[in-house]
XYZ file of C-alpha atoms in Angstrom:
719
model
C 2.151 15.096 -44.782
C 1.574 19.144 -43.429
C 0.037 21.069 -46.619
C -0.776 24.252 -44.456
C 1.319 27.515 -46.221
C 3.738 29.813 -44.171
C 3.662 32.915 -44.817
C 7.588 34.629 -45.375
C 8.402 38.180 -46.185
C 11.366 38.833 -48.704
C 13.023 39.553 -44.912
C 11.743 36.826 -43.055
C 13.977 34.916 -45.143
C 16.756 36.821 -44.153
C 18.862 37.362 -41.076
C 17.953 39.561 -37.753
C 15.496 42.543 -38.875
C 12.492 41.798 -41.490
C 9.523 44.022 -43.020
C 6.848 43.691 -44.530
C 4.140 45.674 -46.176
C 2.696 48.759 -43.660
C -1.282 52.484 -42.325
C -0.887 55.482 -42.610
C -0.646 57.386 -38.702
C -0.840 61.423 -37.941
C 2.426 62.685 -38.120
C 4.080 62.399 -34.157
C 6.898 63.684 -32.471
C 10.038 62.022 -31.916
C 9.439 58.904 -30.866
C 13.101 57.602 -29.654
C 16.254 58.844 -27.830
C 19.865 59.206 -29.168
C 20.767 56.334 -26.554
C 18.854 53.787 -28.187
C 19.582 54.374 -31.295
C 23.016 54.635 -31.204
C 22.644 51.065 -28.382
C 20.811 50.345 -32.114
C 23.728 50.282 -33.845
C 25.904 48.223 -32.064
C 22.814 45.609 -31.777
C 22.021 46.136 -35.462
C 25.968 45.210 -35.969
C 25.807 42.537 -33.998
C 22.937 40.995 -34.557
C 21.313 41.817 -38.493
C 24.364 43.379 -40.209
C 25.655 39.590 -41.464
C 22.386 39.715 -44.393
C 21.450 43.565 -44.511
C 24.801 44.789 -44.385
C 26.464 47.581 -42.195
C 24.973 50.189 -44.382
C 21.891 48.452 -44.311
C 21.703 48.320 -48.108
C 20.641 44.916 -47.872
C 21.663 41.255 -49.630
C 19.600 39.143 -52.490
C 16.899 37.944 -50.049
C 17.447 40.849 -46.780
C 16.044 43.544 -47.786
C 17.527 47.112 -47.650
C 16.394 48.347 -43.939
C 17.177 52.250 -45.218
C 16.317 54.058 -48.061
C 13.309 54.169 -50.096
C 12.344 50.537 -50.769
C 12.346 50.186 -46.696
C 9.461 53.348 -46.726
C 7.742 51.912 -49.923
C 7.198 48.749 -47.787
C 6.526 49.722 -44.246
C 5.803 53.632 -44.354
C 2.106 52.789 -43.543
C 2.072 51.066 -41.173
C 3.051 51.375 -37.514
C 6.777 51.749 -35.481
C 5.150 49.038 -33.251
C 4.176 46.633 -36.460
C 7.540 46.755 -36.879
C 9.144 46.147 -33.009
C 6.227 43.366 -33.125
C 7.893 41.996 -36.472
C 11.181 41.777 -35.491
C 10.211 40.196 -31.741
C 8.051 37.662 -33.648
C 10.308 36.965 -36.791
C 14.044 37.381 -36.153
C 16.283 36.243 -36.235
C 15.153 33.636 -38.646
C 17.124 30.775 -36.628
C 16.148 31.757 -32.896
C 12.921 34.059 -33.439
C 12.672 36.930 -30.357
C 16.265 35.513 -29.301
C 17.967 38.862 -29.584
C 15.483 40.139 -27.069
C 12.718 43.138 -26.387
C 14.753 45.832 -25.298
C 17.934 45.327 -27.479
C 14.719 44.685 -30.686
C 13.491 48.087 -29.391
C 16.888 49.914 -29.812
C 17.036 48.159 -33.733
C 14.258 49.783 -34.205
C 15.061 53.080 -33.154
C 18.333 52.949 -35.401
C 16.920 51.569 -38.082
C 14.627 54.714 -37.888
C 17.118 57.015 -37.999
C 18.691 55.663 -40.195
C 15.287 56.266 -42.467
C 15.913 60.415 -41.381
C 13.962 60.312 -38.142
C 15.245 62.498 -35.580
C 15.473 61.508 -31.869
C 14.225 63.217 -28.962
C 13.618 63.088 -25.596
C 10.745 60.655 -25.927
C 11.904 57.083 -25.136
C 10.981 54.221 -28.229
C 8.430 51.535 -26.773
C 6.815 48.866 -28.048
C 3.382 49.786 -28.088
C 5.081 53.032 -30.172
C 1.957 54.164 -32.631
C 3.663 56.044 -34.643
C 3.419 56.181 -38.643
C 7.008 55.208 -39.853
C 6.745 57.181 -42.840
C 5.429 59.766 -40.778
C 8.290 59.750 -38.182
C 11.075 58.708 -40.936
C 9.912 61.840 -43.420
C 10.617 64.606 -40.778
C 14.002 64.926 -42.749
C 15.271 64.200 -45.706
C 16.842 60.695 -45.146
C 20.148 60.234 -45.363
C 22.437 57.967 -46.760
C 22.462 54.817 -44.814
C 25.230 54.997 -42.284
C 28.142 52.995 -43.703
C 31.011 51.144 -40.706
C 33.319 53.359 -39.258
C 36.274 54.172 -42.519
C 39.822 51.714 -41.719
C 42.938 53.496 -41.277
C 45.421 52.990 -43.877
C 48.146 51.109 -43.810
C 50.574 48.624 -45.341
C 51.440 48.138 -49.223
C 48.323 47.944 -51.601
C 48.262 47.517 -54.849
C 46.307 48.628 -57.659
C 45.979 50.851 -60.978
C 43.873 53.432 -58.953
C 40.433 54.574 -59.220
C 37.199 53.617 -56.917
C 36.376 49.910 -57.335
C 38.750 49.344 -60.625
C 41.683 47.699 -58.293
C 42.097 50.809 -56.113
C 43.987 50.206 -52.935
C 41.586 49.444 -49.969
C 42.430 50.824 -46.593
C 43.978 47.777 -44.176
C 41.779 46.199 -41.402
C 41.484 48.397 -38.106
C 43.345 45.455 -36.364
C 45.254 43.489 -38.749
C 47.546 40.661 -37.714
C 46.411 39.571 -34.358
C 49.023 36.547 -34.062
C 52.092 36.260 -36.197
C 53.458 33.057 -36.624
C 55.279 30.576 -38.683
C 54.996 28.063 -41.030
C 58.327 26.416 -41.577
C 59.340 24.490 -44.609
C 56.790 26.213 -46.429
C 56.418 24.847 -50.076
C 55.087 27.606 -52.771
C 52.116 26.579 -54.632
C 52.809 26.720 -58.552
C 51.033 25.976 -61.663
C 51.482 22.434 -62.002
C 50.564 21.877 -58.282
C 46.947 23.552 -59.032
C 46.493 21.786 -61.991
C 47.163 18.228 -60.270
C 47.072 18.490 -56.469
C 49.130 16.541 -53.974
C 46.609 13.765 -52.930
C 46.622 15.142 -49.236
C 46.083 18.813 -50.061
C 43.013 20.771 -50.959
C 44.367 23.702 -52.822
C 41.389 25.576 -54.038
C 37.201 25.979 -53.880
C 36.110 22.210 -54.693
C 39.742 21.093 -54.673
C 40.408 20.850 -58.702
C 40.293 22.838 -61.142
C 37.547 20.547 -62.503
C 35.596 21.194 -59.378
C 34.561 17.683 -58.101
C 34.463 18.185 -54.143
C 36.658 14.574 -54.605
C 39.684 13.362 -52.267
C 41.362 10.480 -53.495
C 42.595 9.833 -50.485
C 41.956 6.292 -49.855
C 42.997 5.518 -46.136
C 39.438 5.847 -44.974
C 37.114 3.350 -46.989
C 33.665 1.730 -46.642
C 35.319 -0.795 -44.348
C 36.711 0.853 -41.664
C 34.988 4.600 -41.952
C 32.350 2.851 -38.938
C 35.814 3.341 -36.864
C 36.364 7.171 -37.279
C 36.254 9.628 -34.559
C 36.932 13.489 -33.196
C 40.527 14.024 -33.078
C 40.261 16.996 -32.864
C 37.226 20.761 -32.520
C 37.993 24.438 -33.494
C 35.655 27.157 -32.161
C 34.980 29.830 -34.917
C 33.189 33.308 -34.653
C 29.707 33.710 -33.669
C 27.436 36.352 -35.233
C 26.961 35.361 -38.683
C 27.339 32.710 -41.256
C 29.526 30.076 -41.748
C 29.547 28.211 -44.889
C 33.313 27.712 -45.407
C 35.400 25.660 -47.300
C 39.202 25.543 -45.453
C 41.887 24.668 -47.816
C 44.559 22.583 -46.640
C 48.558 22.719 -47.884
C 51.347 20.163 -46.512
C 49.291 19.264 -43.178
C 48.170 23.089 -42.536
C 45.170 24.000 -42.950
C 43.383 27.889 -43.764
C 40.077 28.925 -42.535
C 38.417 31.985 -42.838
C 35.245 32.436 -40.470
C 32.688 35.253 -40.507
C 33.806 38.476 -39.519
C 36.626 38.213 -42.476
C 38.535 36.384 -39.852
C 41.160 34.698 -41.333
C 43.420 31.492 -39.504
C 46.852 29.389 -40.124
C 46.251 25.958 -37.777
C 48.013 22.856 -37.684
C 46.080 20.116 -39.442
C 47.090 17.070 -37.191
C 46.420 19.105 -34.026
C 43.881 22.239 -34.538
C 46.751 24.714 -32.976
C 46.455 28.070 -33.982
C 49.813 28.986 -35.893
C 48.338 32.549 -37.008
C 45.907 34.936 -37.019
C 44.469 38.141 -39.793
C 41.514 40.363 -38.716
C 40.760 41.890 -42.477
C 37.704 43.246 -41.375
C 34.571 44.793 -41.752
C 33.927 42.663 -38.101
C 30.500 41.832 -39.631
C 29.634 40.214 -42.829
C 27.726 37.247 -44.652
C 29.495 34.134 -45.416
C 32.684 33.678 -46.698
C 33.147 30.441 -48.399
C 36.269 29.768 -49.914
C 40.122 30.729 -50.052
C 42.945 30.677 -52.561
C 46.151 29.855 -52.222
C 48.964 30.537 -55.025
C 53.113 30.979 -54.362
C 53.594 32.436 -51.477
C 50.513 34.235 -50.666
C 46.965 33.005 -49.483
C 44.146 35.092 -50.926
C 40.714 36.282 -48.423
C 38.191 37.716 -50.646
C 36.173 40.424 -48.043
C 32.695 40.780 -47.455
C 32.532 44.503 -48.788
C 34.825 43.479 -52.213
C 37.911 43.354 -51.327
C 41.102 41.156 -51.824
C 43.547 40.395 -49.274
C 46.808 38.942 -50.142
C 48.323 37.517 -46.818
C 51.918 35.336 -46.912
C 50.688 32.545 -46.372
C 53.404 31.464 -44.225
C 53.021 34.479 -41.629
C 49.894 35.856 -41.706
C 51.351 39.402 -42.660
C 49.967 41.576 -45.376
C 51.441 41.523 -48.730
C 48.158 43.836 -50.370
C 44.576 44.905 -49.551
C 42.473 46.141 -53.298
C 39.393 46.835 -53.780
C 37.828 45.439 -56.343
C 34.081 46.982 -56.306
C 32.505 49.769 -54.673
C 30.640 48.770 -51.195
C 29.431 51.912 -51.322
C 27.113 51.672 -54.396
C 25.738 48.058 -52.142
C 28.045 45.458 -54.213
C 29.106 43.090 -52.028
C 31.300 38.830 -52.062
C 30.648 36.126 -50.862
C 32.926 33.432 -52.395
C 36.954 33.882 -52.708
C 38.758 33.519 -56.127
C 39.987 30.804 -58.466
C 43.263 31.664 -59.308
C 44.386 31.254 -62.850
C 47.773 31.244 -64.510
C 48.934 33.797 -61.826
C 45.204 35.510 -62.169
C 42.712 35.904 -59.222
C 39.392 35.472 -61.519
C 36.565 37.251 -58.589
C 32.774 36.965 -58.601
C 30.241 39.766 -57.073
C 26.843 39.348 -55.498
C 24.043 42.055 -54.069
C 23.731 42.895 -58.142
C 20.480 43.613 -57.387
C 19.826 47.165 -57.017
C 19.948 49.578 -59.856
C 23.301 51.489 -60.374
C 24.851 52.248 -64.375
C 27.509 49.657 -63.426
C 26.024 46.607 -63.109
C 27.464 42.996 -62.770
C 30.784 41.379 -62.947
C 33.275 38.905 -62.629
C 37.072 40.360 -62.333
C 40.761 38.990 -62.667
C 43.408 40.661 -60.412
C 46.915 40.195 -60.792
C 47.890 37.823 -58.091
C 51.540 39.418 -57.338
C 49.843 43.088 -57.093
C 46.080 43.231 -56.852
C 46.228 45.004 -60.069
C 43.238 44.831 -62.100
C 43.394 42.854 -65.205
C 40.248 42.609 -66.803
C 36.147 42.526 -66.279
C 33.254 40.895 -67.769
C 30.566 42.618 -68.057
C 27.661 39.632 -66.368
C 24.199 41.844 -67.663
C 24.429 42.853 -71.254
C 25.010 46.663 -71.599
C 23.173 48.682 -74.342
C 25.885 48.539 -77.330
C 27.344 45.427 -76.405
C 26.384 41.419 -77.879
C 22.992 40.485 -75.665
C 22.037 43.873 -75.090
C 18.767 43.903 -77.245
C 17.745 41.211 -74.654
C 16.063 43.426 -71.869
C 13.527 44.949 -73.082
C 13.322 48.582 -73.580
C 15.152 49.042 -69.674
C 18.677 51.642 -69.773
C 21.674 50.162 -68.076
C 19.990 51.949 -64.970
C 17.573 49.183 -64.667
C 19.056 46.187 -65.456
C 20.317 44.076 -61.939
C 20.934 41.008 -60.942
C 23.570 38.388 -63.138
C 25.546 37.764 -59.071
C 28.430 35.409 -59.685
C 28.385 34.371 -56.295
C 29.615 30.530 -56.455
C 33.485 30.442 -57.523
C 33.983 29.052 -61.577
C 35.983 25.916 -62.538
C 39.021 25.744 -65.531
C 39.797 23.593 -68.383
C 43.341 23.914 -68.696
C 43.422 22.261 -71.865
C 40.388 24.126 -73.431
C 41.473 27.397 -70.972
C 38.340 28.277 -70.584
C 36.264 28.880 -67.110
C 33.062 28.266 -66.441
C 30.913 30.715 -64.567
C 26.524 30.259 -63.270
C 24.828 33.637 -63.470
C 22.029 34.641 -61.229
C 18.728 35.554 -62.263
C 17.813 39.205 -62.735
C 16.325 41.837 -60.327
C 13.778 42.188 -59.082
C 12.963 38.733 -59.203
C 9.573 39.014 -60.817
C 9.661 40.119 -64.466
C 6.974 43.099 -63.882
C 8.446 43.951 -61.371
C 11.586 44.662 -63.102
C 9.148 46.229 -65.909
C 10.600 43.794 -68.136
C 8.535 40.313 -69.333
C 9.263 36.870 -69.274
C 10.051 36.649 -72.683
C 12.460 39.523 -72.538
C 15.295 37.176 -71.865
C 17.779 39.349 -69.829
C 21.436 38.488 -70.974
C 23.910 37.023 -69.463
C 22.052 36.383 -66.586
C 20.625 32.366 -65.745
C 23.252 31.170 -67.615
C 26.507 29.263 -67.964
C 29.467 31.394 -69.068
C 32.968 29.971 -70.869
C 35.621 32.813 -70.668
C 38.671 33.030 -71.943
C 40.739 33.609 -68.620
C 43.360 35.625 -70.333
C 41.733 38.160 -71.877
C 37.629 37.758 -70.378
C 36.615 37.357 -73.460
C 33.007 35.095 -73.828
C 33.688 31.942 -76.085
C 30.073 30.900 -75.398
C 26.980 31.115 -73.096
C 23.702 28.970 -72.240
C 21.151 30.654 -70.716
C 19.027 27.951 -69.256
C 16.242 30.111 -67.806
C 15.664 32.991 -70.425
C 13.483 35.617 -68.829
C 13.993 34.123 -65.409
C 10.468 34.953 -63.312
C 10.271 33.359 -59.699
C 14.358 33.405 -58.028
C 15.319 30.250 -59.204
C 19.207 31.044 -60.160
C 21.259 28.987 -61.930
C 24.669 30.363 -60.883
C 25.547 26.892 -58.761
C 28.958 24.911 -59.370
C 29.731 23.404 -63.115
C 31.331 20.285 -62.376
C 33.762 19.457 -65.858
C 33.938 15.823 -66.464
C 35.334 13.898 -69.666
C 32.908 11.006 -70.301
C 34.005 8.689 -73.472
C 36.479 11.564 -74.717
C 33.606 13.804 -74.876
C 34.034 16.938 -72.725
C 31.041 17.603 -70.217
C 30.518 20.818 -67.485
C 27.263 19.288 -65.311
C 25.085 21.883 -63.096
C 21.775 21.757 -61.051
C 20.213 24.811 -60.252
C 17.070 25.893 -57.984
C 14.822 24.530 -60.668
C 16.036 20.969 -59.395
C 17.115 20.417 -63.638
C 20.794 18.105 -63.661
C 22.235 20.512 -66.838
C 24.877 18.147 -69.051
C 25.994 20.652 -71.681
C 29.502 20.292 -74.286
C 32.059 22.462 -72.683
C 33.951 23.205 -75.602
C 31.188 24.574 -77.420
C 27.994 25.088 -75.037
C 25.580 22.876 -76.911
C 22.906 21.360 -74.951
C 23.570 17.683 -74.493
C 20.370 16.473 -71.970
C 18.752 17.046 -68.649
C 17.231 15.536 -66.147
C 14.440 16.430 -63.741
C 15.537 15.174 -60.228
C 12.608 16.446 -58.370
C 9.032 17.508 -59.349
C 9.173 20.703 -61.247
C 5.526 22.152 -62.391
C 7.807 25.948 -63.589
C 8.379 24.537 -66.876
C 5.555 23.272 -69.096
C 8.551 21.669 -71.926
C 12.292 21.593 -71.811
C 13.073 21.347 -75.727
C 14.408 17.315 -76.240
C 16.852 18.596 -78.891
C 18.059 22.246 -77.658
C 17.240 21.851 -73.754
C 14.865 25.462 -74.509
C 12.216 25.831 -71.273
C 9.256 26.700 -71.820
C 7.214 28.906 -68.818
C 3.803 27.598 -68.007
C 1.597 30.117 -69.230
C 0.328 31.896 -65.690
C 4.414 32.415 -65.295
C 4.602 34.287 -68.351
C 1.687 36.491 -67.700
C 1.759 37.233 -64.042
C 1.408 40.725 -63.201
C 2.405 42.761 -59.916
C 0.579 41.364 -57.093
C -0.047 38.016 -58.400
C 0.297 34.740 -56.992
C 1.993 32.480 -58.435
C 2.667 28.778 -56.910
C 5.575 27.061 -58.188
C 7.361 23.484 -56.955
C 10.398 24.175 -56.091
C 10.557 26.887 -54.014
C 13.280 29.283 -53.538
C 15.314 27.552 -51.373
C 16.210 24.780 -54.195
C 16.115 22.632 -56.063
C 19.826 22.632 -55.166
C 21.792 25.888 -53.897
C 25.088 26.584 -52.759
C 26.040 22.748 -51.501
C 27.679 21.502 -53.905
C 27.654 18.035 -55.732
C 30.505 15.779 -56.137
C 31.634 14.036 -58.821
C 33.350 10.664 -58.091
C 35.480 9.337 -60.730
C 35.339 5.542 -59.390
C 31.953 5.076 -60.114
C 31.353 8.065 -62.561
C 28.416 9.307 -60.448
C 27.119 12.772 -59.430
C 26.350 12.867 -55.732
C 24.065 15.761 -55.254
C 22.211 17.622 -51.926
C 18.716 18.019 -52.972
C 15.975 19.624 -51.617
C 11.889 19.239 -51.916
C 9.647 22.143 -51.333
C 7.325 24.597 -53.147
C 6.109 28.107 -52.613
C 3.482 30.489 -53.673
C 5.450 34.385 -54.877
C 3.880 37.445 -55.765
C 5.921 40.193 -57.331
C 5.775 44.273 -55.877
C 5.047 47.390 -57.498
C 9.009 49.065 -57.644
C 10.167 52.606 -57.841
C 12.599 53.408 -60.979
C 14.934 55.295 -59.876
C 18.833 54.609 -59.010
C 19.315 52.915 -56.027
C 15.743 50.959 -55.551
C 15.118 47.442 -57.523
C 15.957 44.515 -55.135
C 14.499 41.203 -55.168
C 10.379 42.706 -54.148
C 8.576 39.844 -53.484
C 6.702 38.026 -51.203
C 6.650 34.289 -50.618
C 4.655 31.806 -48.410
C 5.939 28.155 -48.503
C 4.545 24.553 -47.904
C 5.970 21.068 -48.602
C 6.064 19.387 -51.995
C 3.915 17.390 -52.994
C 4.553 13.839 -53.053
C 7.592 14.022 -50.572
C 5.843 12.649 -47.868
C 7.137 14.999 -45.667
C 10.793 14.995 -46.639
C 12.672 18.182 -47.526
C 16.227 16.952 -47.711
C 16.985 14.164 -50.692
C 20.395 13.013 -51.387
C 21.136 11.037 -54.865
C 23.306 9.839 -57.003
C 23.621 10.143 -61.256
C 25.442 8.247 -63.535
C 27.354 11.015 -65.984
C 26.521 8.741 -69.269
C 22.751 7.783 -68.810
C 21.762 10.667 -66.479
C 20.063 8.186 -64.327
C 19.367 8.428 -60.702
C 21.088 5.484 -59.526
C 20.384 5.657 -55.648
C 18.473 8.428 -53.103
C 18.327 8.926 -49.709
C 15.585 11.042 -48.602
C 14.746 12.645 -45.065
C 13.080 15.570 -42.904
C 15.781 17.235 -42.381
C 17.651 19.586 -45.142
C 21.493 18.900 -46.008
C 23.343 21.843 -45.724
C 27.091 21.237 -46.840
C 28.209 20.132 -50.123
C 29.387 16.628 -50.816
C 32.509 15.183 -50.473
C 33.048 11.749 -52.202
C 36.796 10.146 -51.988
C 38.922 7.278 -53.192
C 37.314 5.203 -50.486
C 34.140 4.800 -52.091
C 32.679 7.131 -49.247
C 30.400 9.891 -49.613
C 30.339 12.752 -46.377
C 27.617 15.053 -45.875
C 26.192 16.888 -42.991
C 22.305 18.492 -41.974
C 20.222 21.159 -40.513
C 19.457 18.552 -37.452
C 22.930 18.374 -36.930
C 23.786 14.950 -38.246
C 27.435 13.921 -40.079
C 26.898 11.181 -41.835
C 29.033 8.688 -44.319
C 27.976 6.994 -47.706
C 28.610 4.123 -49.334
C 28.767 6.142 -52.311
C 28.060 3.342 -55.006
C 24.647 2.847 -52.773
C 23.605 5.026 -50.883
C 23.848 3.105 -47.607
C 24.600 4.766 -44.535
C 28.181 3.114 -43.373
C 28.870 5.869 -39.936
C 27.013 8.819 -38.596
C 27.905 11.428 -35.370
C 25.700 14.115 -34.368
C 27.278 17.486 -33.681
C 26.996 20.813 -31.519
C 24.589 22.921 -33.930
C 24.111 22.312 -37.784
C 26.199 21.010 -40.293
C 27.034 23.320 -42.569
C 30.137 24.255 -45.385
C 31.690 22.762 -47.230
C 33.863 19.311 -45.958
C 37.314 18.449 -47.047
C 39.602 15.715 -46.659
C 43.389 16.169 -46.260
C 46.822 14.150 -45.365
C 48.863 15.486 -42.252
C 51.609 13.414 -40.940
C 50.831 10.787 -42.819
C 47.004 10.498 -41.445
C 44.080 10.872 -43.504
C 41.503 13.432 -42.209
C 37.878 14.559 -42.382
C 37.361 18.319 -41.712
C 33.630 20.064 -41.688
C 32.324 22.821 -40.234
C 28.910 23.761 -38.209
C 27.298 26.966 -38.624
C 23.992 28.922 -38.616
C 23.185 31.512 -41.521
C 22.636 30.167 -44.655
C 19.588 31.705 -46.050
C 16.744 29.870 -47.700
C 18.036 26.403 -47.435
C 17.581 26.772 -44.021
C 15.467 29.126 -43.207
C 12.710 27.965 -45.669
C 13.012 24.350 -43.398
C 12.464 26.021 -39.984
C 8.862 27.282 -41.074
C 7.225 24.370 -42.696
C 9.726 21.671 -40.291
C 9.421 23.606 -37.048
C 10.012 19.882 -35.233
C 13.296 19.807 -36.835
C 15.552 21.948 -33.997
C 19.041 23.051 -33.669
C 20.752 25.044 -31.346
C 21.277 29.078 -32.033
C 24.973 28.765 -31.581
C 28.239 26.238 -31.721
C 30.203 27.469 -35.206
C 32.931 25.405 -35.104
C 35.137 23.206 -37.124
C 35.643 19.346 -36.629
C 38.343 17.080 -37.683
C 38.095 13.410 -38.034
C 40.464 10.343 -38.073
C 40.764 6.690 -37.768
C 42.691 5.390 -34.727
C 45.875 5.049 -34.740
C 47.345 1.468 -35.472
C 50.042 0.038 -34.280
């Protein structure tokens, strides 16, 4: 087992342009040309913006590259240090792959974004000027934003910035107009009880099972599975899609906010709409209701398209992207409302983070729930002495679930920001509601019914934001969830009462977990950690469990969960307490988990009644897809090493496997078309810590650096 630690700054697990803290140099003359900065902007938008955002504002693990936070971390180092770091470490999937000329131009663009003035002297990788001196020749302007889109099309909304206001239509719009004959509108009843061959929402049903009841593909014949067709997807960004399927038609969202309708049997393109912006991070799911398809864009807009033709119905902004807000998942439709989460809430601002509900017919804002309690609200006294300005975090970047009988929707929330309590001017004893919690909301009003906080005062970037899976066991209603600490939680979903938990991997973050209440107690050194103190913990910020969803298989009563095994050390930074600052603000270094024998990936099944582990399959590469289980007793999952496999859901035996073009990443689904069952899965790059941490501690696992695509499999036809 490899035991050496691998240094990783916050930027290195992000995307193409990273930073570390840096020695004062004399004030120089201009060190780059305007032509270099212009070329650097193009290279940045192609290679960096999908993680660090078009406006250089950063998002979650990808730090801000323009403004006080950047200067605070990089100001005392030289331009050549920045150029060398980017060339050596970025992008994480292909260090140095952008090439030295482009990297040099990217550095010029970053300097210009931080107030540096161009001149006649070209920038070179050997330029030794101090970044602070160069950047502070004039006051730093606001980070450059993307070119404004042209207005057009019909928009719904109540007006007002980030308040259901109409958003401008994309420059590109409908690229290919098509028509789906005999389209059947999706009703509320169809969402509650979907046809076996359809996949109409995130994780397929309101309960979040990621399970298909189709039975043509079984444990006995899955060995005969073959490729039916493959569809190349847009490159240059994070690819983690979950297609929708309705009456044999697939709806697919690409990086760059491209939406397509495909014939599920043949792979033929029917229509394509480009919602813009052209760059952006992953978009994990779409939604469909009545005659409309809903796509959430990376810049926090909701776009409604005619599901039959791809034409624009309305385009509404639900959060202000100029304040840094972003989105990475689509909505869930509940009784004509689009419930939408939010991410990139890590910067200090008065508005905080929230869940929105929009009218599916018009895009009008109906309600919001603040996931960060305001001082005057219940829970507002749990943020220490911090005013609203400095209460960051609480993102909802995984879409929630819904119980139609209780009329409650269940969402997970991310941790408070910055990651380390001392960096945010707080203690780990300050609960910081409603972060790191399960929330049960009334979808009609947005009113909170109950909450359960899994990790009060969360201190190590160990999110609890992921899927909530609803299962009835012996007549009692439960909600299951698992987060980065790798703890599987079982709660009563009617009351929020703690029932039980299961530690699925080795963890040493919590000294105790109360068997009656579920209350956790941090280790003493975590509670006492100050800015600059290194803290070692297992698991790491890779997870435990991350965005790759578990699946519930009702026939066996098993939850099949993709899990990762790695550990890390984390050190919080000093943070400038002013508007626009904040962020994640920590350095990290990673190492293999003790007792794992070098196996990072773990796939395990747990009994929902007893919480007992029934079987496990461990391997060195991490699993990078959600799990799909089927009525044929098969579990499908893909990994970093390009393997896509079928497991026997009852015992974990491998039944079939194939190797695809690059890492298998995203959310596999099963659907039917023309009376036949299909399995669809995507390959892709990006994906944050779940793929970048293994890249550091398991460099022997290699994969191509291109290959975003959708693969569809079928059984051979029989006579």
